Every structure is written in C-alpha cells, then in structure tokens.
Short mmCIF file of C-alpha atoms in Angstrom, two decimals:
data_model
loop_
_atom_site.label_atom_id
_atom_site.label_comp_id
_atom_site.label_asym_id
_atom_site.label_seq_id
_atom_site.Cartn_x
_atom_site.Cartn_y
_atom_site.Cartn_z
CA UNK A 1 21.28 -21.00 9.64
CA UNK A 2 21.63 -16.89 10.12
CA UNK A 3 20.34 -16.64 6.16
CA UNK A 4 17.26 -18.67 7.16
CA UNK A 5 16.78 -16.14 10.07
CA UNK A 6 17.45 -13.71 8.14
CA UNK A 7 15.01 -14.86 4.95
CA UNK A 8 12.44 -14.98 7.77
CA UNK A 9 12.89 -11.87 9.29
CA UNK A 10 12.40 -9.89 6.19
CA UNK A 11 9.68 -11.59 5.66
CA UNK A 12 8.26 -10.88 8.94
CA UNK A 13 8.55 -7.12 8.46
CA UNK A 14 7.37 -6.98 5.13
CA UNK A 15 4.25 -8.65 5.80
CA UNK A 16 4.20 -6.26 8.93
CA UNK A 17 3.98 -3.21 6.77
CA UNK A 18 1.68 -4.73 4.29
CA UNK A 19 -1.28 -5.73 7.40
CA UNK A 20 -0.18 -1.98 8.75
CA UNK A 21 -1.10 -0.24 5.61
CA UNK A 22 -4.09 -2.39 5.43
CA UNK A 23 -4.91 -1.10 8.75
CA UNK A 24 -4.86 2.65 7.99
CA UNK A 25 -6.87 1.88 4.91
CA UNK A 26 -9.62 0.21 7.36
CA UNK A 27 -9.66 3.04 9.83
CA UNK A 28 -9.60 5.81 6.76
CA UNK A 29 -12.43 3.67 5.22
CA UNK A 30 -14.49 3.65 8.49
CA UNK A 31 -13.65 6.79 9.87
CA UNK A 32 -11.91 8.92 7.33
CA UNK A 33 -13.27 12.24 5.81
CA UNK A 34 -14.68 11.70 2.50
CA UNK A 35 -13.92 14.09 -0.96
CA UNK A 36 -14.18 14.20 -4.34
CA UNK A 37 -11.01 13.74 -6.18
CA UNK A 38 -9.01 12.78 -9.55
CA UNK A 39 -5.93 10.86 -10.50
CA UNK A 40 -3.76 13.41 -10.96
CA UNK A 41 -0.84 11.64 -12.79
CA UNK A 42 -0.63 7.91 -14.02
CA UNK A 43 3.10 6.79 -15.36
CA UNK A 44 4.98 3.34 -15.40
CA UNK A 45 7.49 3.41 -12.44
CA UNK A 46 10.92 2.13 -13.14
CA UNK A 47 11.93 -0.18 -9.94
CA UNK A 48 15.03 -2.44 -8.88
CA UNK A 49 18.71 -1.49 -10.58
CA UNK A 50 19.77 -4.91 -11.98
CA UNK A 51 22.93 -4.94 -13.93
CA UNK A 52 20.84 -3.81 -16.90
CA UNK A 53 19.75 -0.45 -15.04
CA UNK A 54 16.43 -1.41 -14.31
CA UNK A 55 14.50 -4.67 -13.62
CA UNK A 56 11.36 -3.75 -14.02
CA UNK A 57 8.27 -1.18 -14.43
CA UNK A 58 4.84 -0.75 -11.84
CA UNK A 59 2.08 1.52 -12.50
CA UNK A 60 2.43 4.93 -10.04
CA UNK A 61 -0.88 6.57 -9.42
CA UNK A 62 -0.85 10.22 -7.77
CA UNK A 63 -4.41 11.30 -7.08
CA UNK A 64 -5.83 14.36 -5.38
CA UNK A 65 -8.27 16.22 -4.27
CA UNK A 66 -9.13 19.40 -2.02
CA UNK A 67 -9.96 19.91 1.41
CA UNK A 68 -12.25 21.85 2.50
CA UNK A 69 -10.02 24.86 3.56
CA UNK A 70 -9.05 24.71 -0.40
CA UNK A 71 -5.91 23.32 0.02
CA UNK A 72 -5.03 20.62 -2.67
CA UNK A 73 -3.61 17.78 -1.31
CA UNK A 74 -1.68 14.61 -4.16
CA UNK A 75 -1.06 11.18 -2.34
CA UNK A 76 0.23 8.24 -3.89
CA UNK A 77 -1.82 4.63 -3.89
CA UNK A 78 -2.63 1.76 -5.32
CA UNK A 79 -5.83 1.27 -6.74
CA UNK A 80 -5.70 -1.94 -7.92
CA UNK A 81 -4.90 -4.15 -11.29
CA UNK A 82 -7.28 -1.84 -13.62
CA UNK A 83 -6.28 1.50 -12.16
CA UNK A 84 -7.87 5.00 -13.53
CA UNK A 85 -6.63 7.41 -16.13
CA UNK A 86 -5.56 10.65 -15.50
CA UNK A 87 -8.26 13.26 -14.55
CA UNK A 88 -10.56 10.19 -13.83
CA UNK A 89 -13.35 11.18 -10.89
CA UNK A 90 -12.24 9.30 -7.34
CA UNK A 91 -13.75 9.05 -4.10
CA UNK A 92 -11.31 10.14 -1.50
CA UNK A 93 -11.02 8.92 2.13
CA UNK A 94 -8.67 11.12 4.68
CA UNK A 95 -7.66 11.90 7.91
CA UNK A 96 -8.24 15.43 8.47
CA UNK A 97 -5.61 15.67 10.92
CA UNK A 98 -3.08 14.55 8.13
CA UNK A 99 -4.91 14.86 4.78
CA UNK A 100 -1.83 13.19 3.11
CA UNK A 101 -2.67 9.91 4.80
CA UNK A 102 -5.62 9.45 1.70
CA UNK A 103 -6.86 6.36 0.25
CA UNK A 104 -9.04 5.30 -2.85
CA UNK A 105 -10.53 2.34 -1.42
CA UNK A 106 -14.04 2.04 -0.63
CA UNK A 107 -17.32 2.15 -3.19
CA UNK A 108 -15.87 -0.51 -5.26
CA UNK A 109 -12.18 -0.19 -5.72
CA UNK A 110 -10.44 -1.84 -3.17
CA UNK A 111 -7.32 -2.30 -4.34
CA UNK A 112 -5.80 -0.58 -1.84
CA UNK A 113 -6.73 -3.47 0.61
CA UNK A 114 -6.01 -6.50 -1.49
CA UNK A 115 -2.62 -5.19 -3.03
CA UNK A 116 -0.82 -5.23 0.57
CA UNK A 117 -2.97 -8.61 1.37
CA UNK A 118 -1.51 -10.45 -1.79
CA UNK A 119 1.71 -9.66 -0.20
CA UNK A 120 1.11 -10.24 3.36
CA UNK A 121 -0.22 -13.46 2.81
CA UNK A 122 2.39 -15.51 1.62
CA UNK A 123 5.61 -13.76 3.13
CA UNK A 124 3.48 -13.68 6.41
CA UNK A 125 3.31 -17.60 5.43
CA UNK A 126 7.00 -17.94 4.78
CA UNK A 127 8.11 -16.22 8.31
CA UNK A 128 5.82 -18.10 9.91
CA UNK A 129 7.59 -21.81 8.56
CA UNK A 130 11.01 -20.59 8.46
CA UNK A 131 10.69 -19.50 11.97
CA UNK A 132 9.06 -22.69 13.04
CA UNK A 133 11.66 -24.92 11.01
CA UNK A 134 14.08 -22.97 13.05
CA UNK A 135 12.71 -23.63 16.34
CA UNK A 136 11.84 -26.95 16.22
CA UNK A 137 15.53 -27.58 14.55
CA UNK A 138 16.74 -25.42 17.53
CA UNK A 139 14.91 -27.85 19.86
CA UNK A 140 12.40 -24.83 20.87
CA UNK A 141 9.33 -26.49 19.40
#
C-alpha cells in the first residue's frame, strides 16, 4: 500500500515540475524579452548509473546569446526531437530580471513546451489513478 502512495506521489511531483516549466516557457513566450542567439554547445549527455556505469545518453543543448548590456548569458533547454547544431541562429526569449531563465520556444520550435507535456501527461495520468485506486480502496471515494 505505502509503494502505491509512494509510485503516486512521484508521479505527482514530476508531472508538477513538468506543467511548472511549461508555465515559465508560456510567460517567457508572452512576456519575455526577445534576442538573437546560437546553440552554443550540442553533446550526448550520459544519464542514470546502472550497474554498467551508465544507462543511457540524451542530447544537451547550451545556447546563448547577449543582452543588451553585452553580457553573454548560456542556458540549457530542450528544443525538441530535431534540435540545432552548434553555432545554429536561435530566437531567444528571457526575463530580463533573470536572463538565465531563457527559452527557445516560440517561431516554430516548441519543443520546449511539448517535451515537459509528453511527460506530464501520462505520470499526471498515473497519480491521478493510483491516488483514486487508493481512496476508493481506503473507502474515501
């Protein structure tokens, strides 16, 4: 029973963080500063230690671009399933109150939105029945 809650309370937060970040890329879509900038670096990511040393690879994209005081500014994100090579021309949107909060998205790539919805979606989904199955087998439902 406490492995089902806990199933569906990692869940829960994950999908949490995915339809946050989707947030911020909203607002910095709607709101956000716009620049001219370039993926600065492009490498395959090594993630998860299995008992092999590593599970598995993900594409890492740093981009950057300057504000207009001249400061250059790298953020990471993720533009999607064809990403862009390096020194490849991006649109930037930022917050100029924290320029490192950046996204790609907008004008055509929006990776950066459907990345952290293809996540969302189903562990969102999966909370959502574990929790019920749990509170109707609880009696709460």
């Amino acid at each position: 029973m406490e492995a089902v809650f806990l199933i569906a309370g990692t869940a829960a937060a994950v999908c949490l963080l995915c339809l946050r970040r989707i947030v911020v890329v909203l607002w910095l879509v709607a709101r956000g500063e716009r620049a001219r900038g370039w993926c600065a670096r492009r490498r395959m990511a090594a993630w998860g230690a299995g008992t092999d040393g590593v599970r598995g690879h993900r594409p890492e994209f740093v981009f950057a671009f300057r504000t207009p005081d001249g400061d250059t500014v790298e953020f990471r994100d993720r533009p999607g399933a064809l990403g862009y090579e390096e020194g490849a021309p991006v649109g930037v949107r930022y917050d100029p109150a924290r320029p490192r909060r950046a996204t790609v998205a907008g004008g055509g790539t929006w990776g950066p939105l459907y990345v952290p919805a293809l996540v969302a979606a189903p562990t969102g989904f999966l909370a959502v029945v574990l929790l019920r199955a749990l509170a109707l087998h609880n009696g709460l439902g």
